[in-house]
Amino acid sequence: MKSKFIAALMTLLLVTSAAPIQARAAAQFSDVDTHWAKKEILYLSDRNIIGGYPDGTFKPNQPITRVQAASMLAKALKLSLSEDTSTEFKDVAKTSPHYQVLATMNELGILRGDNGYIRPGEKTSRAQMAAILRRSFNMPLDKQATFIDVTPAHWAYQDINGIAKQRVAGGSKGKYMPADYVTRAQFSAFLVRALDDSQKLSAYHSYVGVKGKTVEQNGFSYTIAKEGYNSKLFKENLKTGKREAIVIPENIPSDDTFQVHLLKGFQLIVYNDEIFIPYWSAVGEMSELPIAYGLMKVKTDGQNLVLMNQPNGYTFRNMFIWNDRIYYTNEKNKERYFDYTFNPDKPVIDDPLVLYSTAMDGSDKKKEYGFDARVIFDNVAFTPNHVQVNQNNKSVLFDHSTMYYFNKKGVYKYSLLDKKTSKLSNVIGEDMRVTETQLIVTDTKGKTHTLKK
């Protein structure tokens, strides 16, 4: 009886070990033959970085623990395990067979604990995996938003963006799912991509657009500015300061309609390697006010300029690009025609707006949301004397995966991710802007209010 108990205990210890015993050959893994990560699993197995279980399985869909991840990384990085016994953990004894690898990873700052606890048996989340891998391979942190469900407020935001930019990890339908557990197969795939450049994902793709009068991305800034008598789209190298005009009026297709394609103050959206610029597709000859709006796009190198057929119209405003779709608003009840009689200051009214989205080519139009917003427009005009009626309401603002808006009842936010609306404040706004953690609203009396996003 005693021998059977010892045998059972030894089997249990082997199965729960941080580094399961190496299978005799990779081909003996009975549960990976048709698995999507078979190639990556065998890659690591052939290099003795990971092994299987005594029953001949690999258990690819089982969550990987922190100590298992640490053991794999120590082998992959060929680390010399620390002989120093000064590091102490409240949950791992110095006599534990896992102590050295955990102490080594902790001293290197790769695997970090809290309050003396290293939590060896805890399942590893996708966010933790991103941080661990980025530190292990010294990948740069990255501030560019990548996934729709990872905002700048997330503790691993820059880690996740960093490994995504290095083509080590991707998502699903624009999501990274940072709180989900990493399986042994997933960790194997991520680790192989980090080890071998030839195994990386084919390309990096962000699912969150960046909008503004000046947009910075990948070491360059993009803005529309006036040079001489004309406005041009400029690209500037932020490191060298070199600036070049990548779109000039002469290169933009036009017809006999009075149009304005580029004007200082126009907001643009950078989405991966393309720049989207709303423009005035029809302007009143006498009033010089925009009558209708269109959208053009161009590569970030200035090539392949296209005037898109859709979306467009009299009330095509408040555009954003998110999760491979174009978002914008239209007026619900009518298409208001603005002329010299329109007073942008008073009376201040609310407009019923409808948020729509389309595919990136303007097709597949969908109604997303209806709401009321103040009729206050972004300050863009030929001269300060012109009535300022433009593409963007100051009362509507997009930030990452959220649309903020204000009306006569207060300030609200609408999540593009879960399609839920919540009221943030009773403040009657006149303008607003965002930081990483706050929404800053200016009310009708000029007072500033700081709201938590």
GROMACS .gro file of C-alpha atoms in nm:
model
  453
    1MET     CA    1   0.000   0.000   0.000
    2LYS     CA    2   0.281   0.238   0.097
    3SER     CA    3   0.467   0.176  -0.231
    4LYS     CA    4   0.150   0.245  -0.430
    5PHE     CA    5   0.101   0.574  -0.241
    6ILE     CA    6   0.460   0.681  -0.313
    7ALA     CA    7   0.422   0.590  -0.680
    8ALA     CA    8   0.100   0.790  -0.703
    9LEU     CA    9   0.264   1.086  -0.528
   10MET     CA   10   0.562   1.078  -0.767
   11THR     CA   11   0.325   1.076  -1.065
   12LEU     CA   12   0.137   1.374  -0.922
   13LEU     CA   13   0.463   1.567  -0.870
   14LEU     CA   14   0.569   1.497  -1.226
   15VAL     CA   15   0.240   1.611  -1.373
   16THR     CA   16   0.234   1.934  -1.172
   17SER     CA   17   0.601   2.013  -1.228
   18ALA     CA   18   0.693   2.348  -1.382
   19ALA     CA   19   0.872   2.166  -1.662
   20PRO     CA   20   0.687   1.841  -1.743
   21ILE     CA   21   0.917   1.557  -1.834
   22GLN     CA   22   1.039   1.551  -2.190
   23ALA     CA   23   0.856   1.309  -2.415
   24ARG     CA   24   1.078   1.049  -2.583
   25ALA     CA   25   1.005   1.213  -2.915
   26ALA     CA   26   0.785   1.498  -3.030
   27ALA     CA   27   0.585   1.260  -3.243
   28GLN     CA   28   0.466   1.085  -2.928
   29PHE     CA   29   0.245   1.377  -2.827
   30SER     CA   30  -0.090   1.214  -2.881
   31ASP     CA   31  -0.297   1.533  -2.862
   32VAL     CA   32  -0.117   1.778  -3.094
   33ASP     CA   33  -0.121   1.605  -3.432
   34THR     CA   34  -0.412   1.813  -3.562
   35HIS     CA   35  -0.365   2.110  -3.330
   36TRP     CA   36  -0.318   2.457  -3.482
   37ALA     CA   37   0.005   2.506  -3.281
   38LYS     CA   38   0.162   2.170  -3.367
   39LYS     CA   39   0.453   2.331  -3.554
   40GLU     CA   40   0.539   2.565  -3.266
   41ILE     CA   41   0.505   2.292  -3.001
   42LEU     CA   42   0.740   2.060  -3.191
   43TYR     CA   43   0.981   2.349  -3.250
   44LEU     CA   44   1.020   2.394  -2.874
   45SER     CA   45   1.016   2.023  -2.798
   46ASP     CA   46   1.296   1.956  -3.046
   47ARG     CA   47   1.505   2.215  -2.864
   48ASN     CA   48   1.427   2.072  -2.519
   49ILE     CA   49   1.253   2.391  -2.416
   50ILE     CA   50   0.923   2.221  -2.339
   51GLY     CA   51   0.814   1.867  -2.279
   52GLY     CA   52   0.505   1.655  -2.243
   53TYR     CA   53   0.340   1.457  -1.968
   54PRO     CA   54   0.398   1.094  -1.857
   55ASP     CA   55   0.087   0.981  -2.044
   56GLY     CA   56   0.232   1.100  -2.376
   57THR     CA   57   0.014   1.410  -2.402
   58PHE     CA   58   0.111   1.776  -2.425
   59LYS     CA   59  -0.219   1.919  -2.300
   60PRO     CA   60  -0.205   2.217  -2.541
   61ASN     CA   61  -0.530   2.372  -2.420
   62GLN     CA   62  -0.439   2.365  -2.051
   63PRO     CA   63  -0.359   2.707  -1.896
   64ILE     CA   64   0.010   2.761  -1.834
   65THR     CA   65   0.119   2.856  -1.483
   66ARG     CA   66   0.368   3.125  -1.392
   67VAL     CA   67   0.632   2.876  -1.291
   68GLN     CA   68   0.588   2.677  -1.611
   69ALA     CA   69   0.626   2.994  -1.816
   70ALA     CA   70   0.935   3.088  -1.615
   71SER     CA   71   1.093   2.747  -1.675
   72MET     CA   72   1.027   2.764  -2.049
   73LEU     CA   73   1.175   3.111  -2.074
   74ALA     CA   74   1.483   3.019  -1.870
   75LYS     CA   75   1.555   2.734  -2.111
   76ALA     CA   76   1.475   2.940  -2.420
   77LEU     CA   77   1.706   3.220  -2.305
   78LYS     CA   78   1.970   2.969  -2.187
   79LEU     CA   79   1.995   3.143  -1.853
   80SER     CA   80   2.237   3.039  -1.583
   81LEU     CA   81   2.024   2.985  -1.276
   82SER     CA   82   2.112   3.194  -0.975
   83GLU     CA   83   2.308   3.030  -0.693
   84ASP     CA   84   2.228   3.324  -0.465
   85THR     CA   85   1.987   3.224  -0.192
   86SER     CA   86   1.919   3.578  -0.063
   87THR     CA   87   1.589   3.609  -0.250
   88GLU     CA   88   1.302   3.491  -0.035
   89PHE     CA   89   0.946   3.411  -0.131
   90LYS     CA   90   0.662   3.359   0.111
   91ASP     CA   91   0.508   3.095  -0.113
   92VAL     CA   92   0.818   2.909  -0.243
   93ALA     CA   93   1.068   2.748  -0.010
   94LYS     CA   94   1.439   2.764  -0.089
   95THR     CA   95   1.438   2.385  -0.093
   96SER     CA   96   1.177   2.379  -0.371
   97PRO     CA   97   1.298   2.245  -0.708
   98HIS     CA   98   1.143   2.558  -0.862
   99TYR     CA   99   1.318   2.808  -0.636
  100GLN     CA  100   1.625   2.873  -0.852
  101VAL     CA  101   1.437   2.944  -1.173
  102LEU     CA  102   1.187   3.170  -0.995
  103ALA     CA  103   1.461   3.355  -0.807
  104THR     CA  104   1.657   3.403  -1.129
  105MET     CA  105   1.357   3.537  -1.322
  106ASN     CA  106   1.266   3.762  -1.031
  107GLU     CA  107   1.618   3.906  -1.002
  108LEU     CA  108   1.622   3.979  -1.375
  109GLY     CA  109   1.291   4.160  -1.343
  110ILE     CA  110   1.117   3.926  -1.587
  111LEU     CA  111   0.873   3.763  -1.345
  112ARG     CA  112   0.768   3.990  -1.063
  113GLY     CA  113   0.581   3.911  -0.746
  114ASP     CA  114   0.386   4.118  -0.494
  115ASN     CA  115   0.459   4.163  -0.124
  116GLY     CA  116   0.697   3.868  -0.120
  117TYR     CA  117   0.464   3.633  -0.312
  118ILE     CA  118   0.569   3.503  -0.655
  119ARG     CA  119   0.248   3.297  -0.705
  120PRO     CA  120   0.408   3.001  -0.890
  121GLY     CA  121   0.090   2.801  -0.947
  122GLU     CA  122  -0.121   3.094  -1.065
  123LYS     CA  123  -0.252   3.075  -1.421
  124THR     CA  124  -0.087   3.325  -1.654
  125SER     CA  125  -0.311   3.584  -1.818
  126ARG     CA  126  -0.253   3.716  -2.169
  127ALA     CA  127  -0.163   4.055  -2.020
  128GLN     CA  128   0.095   3.896  -1.787
  129MET     CA  129   0.230   3.693  -2.077
  130ALA     CA  130   0.282   4.012  -2.281
  131ALA     CA  131   0.477   4.175  -1.999
  132ILE     CA  132   0.688   3.865  -1.932
  133LEU     CA  133   0.778   3.810  -2.297
  134ARG     CA  134   0.852   4.177  -2.364
  135ARG     CA  135   1.089   4.192  -2.066
  136SER     CA  136   1.252   3.859  -2.155
  137PHE     CA  137   1.343   3.966  -2.507
  138ASN     CA  138   1.393   4.335  -2.429
  139MET     CA  139   1.129   4.447  -2.677
  140PRO     CA  140   1.049   4.821  -2.668
  141LEU     CA  141   0.737   4.946  -2.495
  142ASP     CA  142   0.491   5.099  -2.740
  143LYS     CA  143   0.226   5.367  -2.689
  144GLN     CA  144   0.041   5.317  -3.017
  145ALA     CA  145  -0.303   5.167  -2.953
  146THR     CA  146  -0.342   4.826  -3.113
  147PHE     CA  147  -0.646   4.642  -2.976
  148ILE     CA  148  -0.997   4.772  -2.913
  149ASP     CA  149  -1.017   4.614  -2.566
  150VAL     CA  150  -0.683   4.743  -2.430
  151THR     CA  151  -0.690   5.113  -2.344
  152PRO     CA  152  -0.403   5.331  -2.216
  153ALA     CA  153  -0.544   5.285  -1.863
  154HIS     CA  154  -0.457   4.913  -1.867
  155TRP     CA  155  -0.144   4.829  -1.666
  156ALA     CA  156   0.005   4.623  -1.953
  157TYR     CA  157  -0.102   4.860  -2.233
  158GLN     CA  158   0.249   4.937  -2.358
  159ASP     CA  159   0.365   4.575  -2.309
  160ILE     CA  160   0.078   4.442  -2.518
  161ASN     CA  161   0.132   4.702  -2.790
  162GLY     CA  162   0.503   4.624  -2.780
  163ILE     CA  163   0.475   4.252  -2.851
  164ALA     CA  164   0.204   4.317  -3.109
  165LYS     CA  165   0.427   4.569  -3.291
  166GLN     CA  166   0.703   4.304  -3.294
  167ARG     CA  167   0.454   4.061  -3.456
  168VAL     CA  168   0.473   3.819  -3.164
  169ALA     CA  169   0.104   3.828  -3.066
  170GLY     CA  170  -0.217   3.906  -3.245
  171GLY     CA  171  -0.580   3.918  -3.144
  172SER     CA  172  -0.918   3.806  -3.265
  173LYS     CA  173  -1.164   4.045  -3.430
  174GLY     CA  174  -0.966   4.339  -3.301
  175LYS     CA  175  -0.957   4.215  -2.941
  176TYR     CA  176  -0.659   4.098  -2.737
  177MET     CA  177  -0.859   3.963  -2.438
  178PRO     CA  178  -0.594   4.057  -2.179
  179ALA     CA  179  -0.768   3.888  -1.884
  180ASP     CA  180  -0.799   3.548  -2.055
  181TYR     CA  181  -0.562   3.272  -1.951
  182VAL     CA  182  -0.280   3.170  -2.184
  183THR     CA  183  -0.278   2.805  -2.283
  184ARG     CA  184   0.034   2.596  -2.322
  185ALA     CA  185  -0.017   2.602  -2.699
  186GLN     CA  186  -0.062   2.979  -2.714
  187PHE     CA  187   0.245   3.043  -2.501
  188SER     CA  188   0.442   2.807  -2.724
  189ALA     CA  189   0.338   3.004  -3.032
  190PHE     CA  190   0.423   3.340  -2.874
  191LEU     CA  191   0.761   3.212  -2.752
  192VAL     CA  192   0.856   3.069  -3.092
  193ARG     CA  193   0.776   3.401  -3.263
  194ALA     CA  194   0.990   3.584  -3.010
  195LEU     CA  195   1.279   3.341  -3.064
  196ASP     CA  196   1.267   3.314  -3.443
  197ASP     CA  197   1.198   3.609  -3.674
  198SER     CA  198   1.099   3.374  -3.957
  199GLN     CA  199   0.808   3.250  -3.744
  200LYS     CA  200   0.659   3.595  -3.669
  201LEU     CA  201   0.313   3.701  -3.781
  202SER     CA  202   0.311   3.835  -4.136
  203ALA     CA  203   0.222   4.195  -4.048
  204TYR     CA  204   0.133   4.432  -3.767
  205HIS     CA  205  -0.220   4.572  -3.765
  206SER     CA  206  -0.378   4.828  -3.534
  207TYR     CA  207  -0.753   4.834  -3.485
  208VAL     CA  208  -0.773   5.184  -3.335
  209GLY     CA  209  -0.746   5.501  -3.542
  210VAL     CA  210  -0.573   5.817  -3.425
  211LYS     CA  211  -0.755   6.144  -3.495
  212GLY     CA  212  -0.647   6.503  -3.462
  213LYS     CA  213  -0.529   6.818  -3.634
  214THR     CA  214  -0.180   6.677  -3.585
  215VAL     CA  215  -0.132   6.302  -3.553
  216GLU     CA  216   0.188   6.127  -3.446
  217GLN     CA  217   0.259   5.767  -3.535
  218ASN     CA  218   0.570   5.551  -3.580
  219GLY     CA  219   0.811   5.841  -3.546
  220PHE     CA  220   0.631   6.076  -3.786
  221SER     CA  221   0.372   6.350  -3.749
  222TYR     CA  222   0.104   6.439  -4.003
  223THR     CA  223  -0.075   6.771  -4.027
  224ILE     CA  224  -0.231   7.012  -4.276
  225ALA     CA  225  -0.058   7.348  -4.281
  226LYS     CA  226  -0.042   7.649  -4.507
  227GLU     CA  227   0.263   7.706  -4.725
  228GLY     CA  228   0.249   8.009  -4.948
  229TYR     CA  229  -0.106   8.047  -5.078
  230ASN     CA  230  -0.200   7.681  -5.043
  231SER     CA  231  -0.257   7.430  -4.765
  232LYS     CA  232  -0.074   7.099  -4.794
  233LEU     CA  233  -0.054   6.770  -4.606
  234PHE     CA  234   0.286   6.753  -4.439
  235LYS     CA  235   0.478   6.457  -4.300
  236GLU     CA  236   0.756   6.530  -4.051
  237ASN     CA  237   1.026   6.299  -3.921
  238LEU     CA  238   1.014   6.358  -3.545
  239LYS     CA  239   1.375   6.249  -3.499
  240THR     CA  240   1.541   6.453  -3.772
  241GLY     CA  241   1.285   6.734  -3.806
  242LYS     CA  242   1.274   6.687  -4.183
  243ARG     CA  243   0.936   6.789  -4.325
  244GLU     CA  244   0.789   6.718  -4.667
  245ALA     CA  245   0.458   6.786  -4.836
  246ILE     CA  246   0.308   6.451  -4.933
  247VAL     CA  247  -0.023   6.586  -5.070
  248ILE     CA  248  -0.056   6.918  -5.254
  249PRO     CA  249  -0.372   7.065  -5.411
  250GLU     CA  250  -0.242   7.015  -5.766
  251ASN     CA  251  -0.231   6.639  -5.715
  252ILE     CA  252  -0.592   6.603  -5.597
  253PRO     CA  253  -0.852   6.507  -5.860
  254SER     CA  254  -1.126   6.770  -5.892
  255ASP     CA  255  -1.421   6.869  -6.109
  256ASP     CA  256  -1.597   7.198  -6.178
  257THR     CA  257  -1.752   7.200  -5.831
  258PHE     CA  258  -1.611   7.450  -5.581
  259GLN     CA  259  -1.429   7.216  -5.340
  260VAL     CA  260  -1.178   7.250  -5.056
  261HIS     CA  261  -0.967   6.940  -5.000
  262LEU     CA  262  -0.708   7.074  -4.759
  263LEU     CA  263  -0.747   7.351  -4.505
  264LYS     CA  264  -0.542   7.427  -4.196
  265GLY     CA  265  -0.730   7.288  -3.897
  266PHE     CA  266  -0.889   6.996  -4.082
  267GLN     CA  267  -0.878   6.688  -3.857
  268LEU     CA  268  -0.736   6.374  -4.012
  269ILE     CA  269  -0.734   6.010  -3.908
  270VAL     CA  270  -0.429   5.786  -3.937
  271TYR     CA  271  -0.514   5.417  -3.953
  272ASN     CA  272  -0.219   5.182  -4.004
  273ASP     CA  273  -0.050   5.296  -4.326
  274GLU     CA  274  -0.333   5.519  -4.452
  275ILE     CA  275  -0.444   5.876  -4.380
  276PHE     CA  276  -0.813   5.965  -4.409
  277ILE     CA  277  -0.908   6.331  -4.458
  278PRO     CA  278  -1.267   6.458  -4.465
  279TYR     CA  279  -1.300   6.749  -4.709
  280TRP     CA  280  -1.557   6.999  -4.836
  281SER     CA  281  -1.692   6.835  -5.151
  282ALA     CA  282  -1.919   7.131  -5.230
  283VAL     CA  283  -1.883   7.493  -5.117
  284GLY     CA  284  -2.124   7.784  -5.172
  285GLU     CA  285  -1.989   8.025  -5.431
  286MET     CA  286  -2.111   8.331  -5.245
  287SER     CA  287  -2.112   8.222  -4.882
  288GLU     CA  288  -1.791   8.012  -4.904
  289LEU     CA  289  -1.955   7.777  -4.654
  290PRO     CA  290  -1.933   7.399  -4.695
  291ILE     CA  291  -2.250   7.248  -4.838
  292ALA     CA  292  -2.146   6.882  -4.859
  293TYR     CA  293  -1.859   6.669  -4.732
  294GLY     CA  294  -1.654   6.384  -4.872
  295LEU     CA  295  -1.361   6.165  -4.768
  296MET     CA  296  -1.025   6.104  -4.928
  297LYS     CA  297  -0.750   5.865  -4.832
  298VAL     CA  298  -0.381   5.842  -4.909
  299LYS     CA  299  -0.092   5.621  -4.801
  300THR     CA  300   0.138   5.760  -4.534
  301ASP     CA  301   0.407   5.794  -4.802
  302GLY     CA  302   0.176   6.015  -5.011
  303GLN     CA  303   0.096   5.747  -5.269
  304ASN     CA  304  -0.239   5.610  -5.393
  305LEU     CA  305  -0.455   5.918  -5.331
  306VAL     CA  306  -0.824   5.833  -5.368
  307LEU     CA  307  -1.145   6.036  -5.334
  308MET     CA  308  -1.388   5.784  -5.185
  309ASN     CA  309  -1.746   5.753  -5.308
  310GLN     CA  310  -1.879   5.676  -4.960
  311PRO     CA  311  -1.936   5.800  -4.698
  312ASN     CA  312  -2.036   6.154  -4.800
  313GLY     CA  313  -2.326   6.398  -4.784
  314TYR     CA  314  -2.456   6.722  -4.635
  315THR     CA  315  -2.425   6.601  -4.276
  316PHE     CA  316  -2.132   6.360  -4.293
  317ARG     CA  317  -1.949   6.459  -3.974
  318ASN     CA  318  -1.764   6.338  -3.664
  319MET     CA  319  -1.568   6.063  -3.836
  320PHE     CA  320  -1.353   5.797  -3.668
  321ILE     CA  321  -1.201   5.463  -3.772
  322TRP     CA  322  -1.223   5.169  -3.537
  323ASN     CA  323  -1.193   4.792  -3.578
  324ASP     CA  324  -1.169   4.812  -3.957
  325ARG     CA  325  -1.484   5.022  -3.991
  326ILE     CA  326  -1.552   5.391  -4.058
  327TYR     CA  327  -1.777   5.559  -3.800
  328TYR     CA  328  -1.954   5.891  -3.856
  329THR     CA  329  -2.271   6.082  -3.770
  330ASN     CA  330  -2.561   6.213  -3.976
  331GLU     CA  331  -2.851   6.430  -3.866
  332LYS     CA  332  -3.159   6.225  -3.792
  333ASN     CA  333  -3.445   6.454  -3.892
  334LYS     CA  334  -3.314   6.661  -4.181
  335GLU     CA  335  -3.011   6.767  -4.375
  336ARG     CA  336  -2.958   7.118  -4.249
  337TYR     CA  337  -2.836   7.370  -4.505
  338PHE     CA  338  -2.599   7.621  -4.349
  339ASP     CA  339  -2.578   7.970  -4.494
  340TYR     CA  340  -2.484   8.320  -4.380
  341THR     CA  341  -2.792   8.334  -4.154
  342PHE     CA  342  -2.658   8.056  -3.931
  343ASN     CA  343  -2.524   8.189  -3.601
  344PRO     CA  344  -2.282   7.944  -3.440
  345ASP     CA  345  -2.309   8.112  -3.099
  346LYS     CA  346  -2.682   8.137  -3.033
  347PRO     CA  347  -2.929   8.007  -2.988
  348VAL     CA  348  -2.743   7.694  -2.877
  349ILE     CA  349  -2.952   7.392  -2.970
  350ASP     CA  350  -2.921   7.015  -2.967
  351ASP     CA  351  -2.922   6.806  -3.281
  352PRO     CA  352  -3.057   6.449  -3.298
  353LEU     CA  353  -2.766   6.257  -3.451
  354VAL     CA  354  -2.730   5.899  -3.571
  355LEU     CA  355  -2.399   5.716  -3.551
  356TYR     CA  356  -2.337   5.494  -3.853
  357SER     CA  357  -2.054   5.264  -3.952
  358THR     CA  358  -1.940   5.123  -4.284
  359ALA     CA  359  -1.676   4.884  -4.408
  360MET     CA  360  -1.346   5.045  -4.501
  361ASP     CA  361  -1.458   5.088  -4.863
  362GLY     CA  362  -1.780   5.265  -4.762
  363SER     CA  363  -2.007   4.964  -4.813
  364ASP     CA  364  -2.212   4.769  -4.557
  365LYS     CA  365  -2.366   5.072  -4.385
  366LYS     CA  366  -2.504   5.001  -4.036
  367LYS     CA  367  -2.691   5.215  -3.785
  368GLU     CA  368  -2.508   5.201  -3.452
  369TYR     CA  369  -2.658   5.453  -3.212
  370GLY     CA  370  -2.885   5.759  -3.180
  371PHE     CA  371  -2.815   6.056  -2.950
  372ASP     CA  372  -2.849   6.434  -2.910
  373ALA     CA  373  -2.547   6.667  -2.928
  374ARG     CA  374  -2.491   7.043  -2.913
  375VAL     CA  375  -2.467   7.230  -3.243
  376ILE     CA  376  -2.118   7.371  -3.184
  377PHE     CA  377  -1.861   7.319  -3.456
  378ASP     CA  378  -1.487   7.279  -3.476
  379ASN     CA  379  -1.310   7.605  -3.555
  380VAL     CA  380  -1.216   7.581  -3.921
  381ALA     CA  381  -1.291   7.855  -4.175
  382PHE     CA  382  -1.130   8.040  -4.464
  383THR     CA  383  -1.096   8.349  -4.244
  384PRO     CA  384  -1.200   8.435  -3.887
  385ASN     CA  385  -1.489   8.634  -4.034
  386HIS     CA  386  -1.650   8.328  -4.190
  387VAL     CA  387  -1.914   8.131  -4.006
  388GLN     CA  388  -1.739   7.822  -3.876
  389VAL     CA  389  -1.933   7.517  -3.986
  390ASN     CA  390  -1.711   7.215  -4.025
  391GLN     CA  391  -1.680   6.840  -4.026
  392ASN     CA  392  -1.669   6.800  -3.648
  393ASN     CA  393  -1.901   6.899  -3.366
  394LYS     CA  394  -1.711   7.011  -3.058
  395SER     CA  395  -1.980   6.821  -2.870
  396VAL     CA  396  -1.871   6.483  -3.013
  397LEU     CA  397  -1.531   6.328  -2.941
  398PHE     CA  398  -1.385   5.983  -3.007
  399ASP     CA  399  -1.109   5.835  -2.793
  400HIS     CA  400  -0.985   5.479  -2.839
  401SER     CA  401  -1.306   5.273  -2.803
  402THR     CA  402  -1.540   5.540  -2.666
  403MET     CA  403  -1.749   5.823  -2.806
  404TYR     CA  404  -1.805   6.116  -2.567
  405TYR     CA  405  -2.076   6.374  -2.627
  406PHE     CA  406  -2.259   6.651  -2.447
  407ASN     CA  407  -2.599   6.817  -2.479
  408LYS     CA  408  -2.838   7.028  -2.271
  409LYS     CA  409  -2.873   6.746  -2.017
  410GLY     CA  410  -2.504   6.680  -1.949
  411VAL     CA  411  -2.200   6.478  -2.059
  412TYR     CA  412  -2.222   6.115  -2.172
  413LYS     CA  413  -2.005   5.834  -2.299
  414TYR     CA  414  -2.097   5.557  -2.541
  415SER     CA  415  -1.880   5.246  -2.563
  416LEU     CA  416  -1.818   5.119  -2.914
  417LEU     CA  417  -1.707   4.795  -2.753
  418ASP     CA  418  -2.014   4.695  -2.551
  419LYS     CA  419  -2.262   4.952  -2.694
  420LYS     CA  420  -2.353   5.083  -2.347
  421THR     CA  421  -2.423   5.446  -2.256
  422SER     CA  422  -2.353   5.615  -1.923
  423LYS     CA  423  -2.387   5.970  -1.797
  424LEU     CA  424  -2.067   6.127  -1.665
  425SER     CA  425  -2.186   6.468  -1.547
  426ASN     CA  426  -2.465   6.727  -1.546
  427VAL     CA  427  -2.220   6.989  -1.677
  428ILE     CA  428  -2.350   7.181  -1.980
  429GLY     CA  429  -2.049   7.172  -2.209
  430GLU     CA  430  -1.909   7.399  -2.476
  431ASP     CA  431  -1.588   7.211  -2.558
  432MET     CA  432  -1.393   6.903  -2.440
  433ARG     CA  433  -1.067   6.714  -2.474
  434VAL     CA  434  -0.922   6.391  -2.337
  435THR     CA  435  -0.607   6.268  -2.167
  436GLU     CA  436  -0.515   5.906  -2.096
  437THR     CA  437  -0.728   5.897  -1.782
  438GLN     CA  438  -0.956   6.204  -1.788
  439LEU     CA  439  -1.216   6.386  -1.990
  440ILE     CA  440  -1.177   6.762  -1.956
  441VAL     CA  441  -1.493   6.959  -2.028
  442THR     CA  442  -1.523   7.337  -2.059
  443ASP     CA  443  -1.872   7.461  -1.969
  444THR     CA  444  -2.068   7.752  -2.118
  445LYS     CA  445  -1.918   7.993  -1.861
  446GLY     CA  446  -1.560   7.894  -1.943
  447LYS     CA  447  -1.507   7.683  -1.630
  448THR     CA  448  -1.306   7.361  -1.664
  449HIS     CA  449  -1.435   7.032  -1.525
  450THR     CA  450  -1.220   6.719  -1.496
  451LEU     CA  451  -1.414   6.394  -1.529
  452LYS     CA  452  -1.294   6.037  -1.490
  453LYS     CA  453  -1.320   5.849  -1.817
   0.00000   0.00000   0.00000
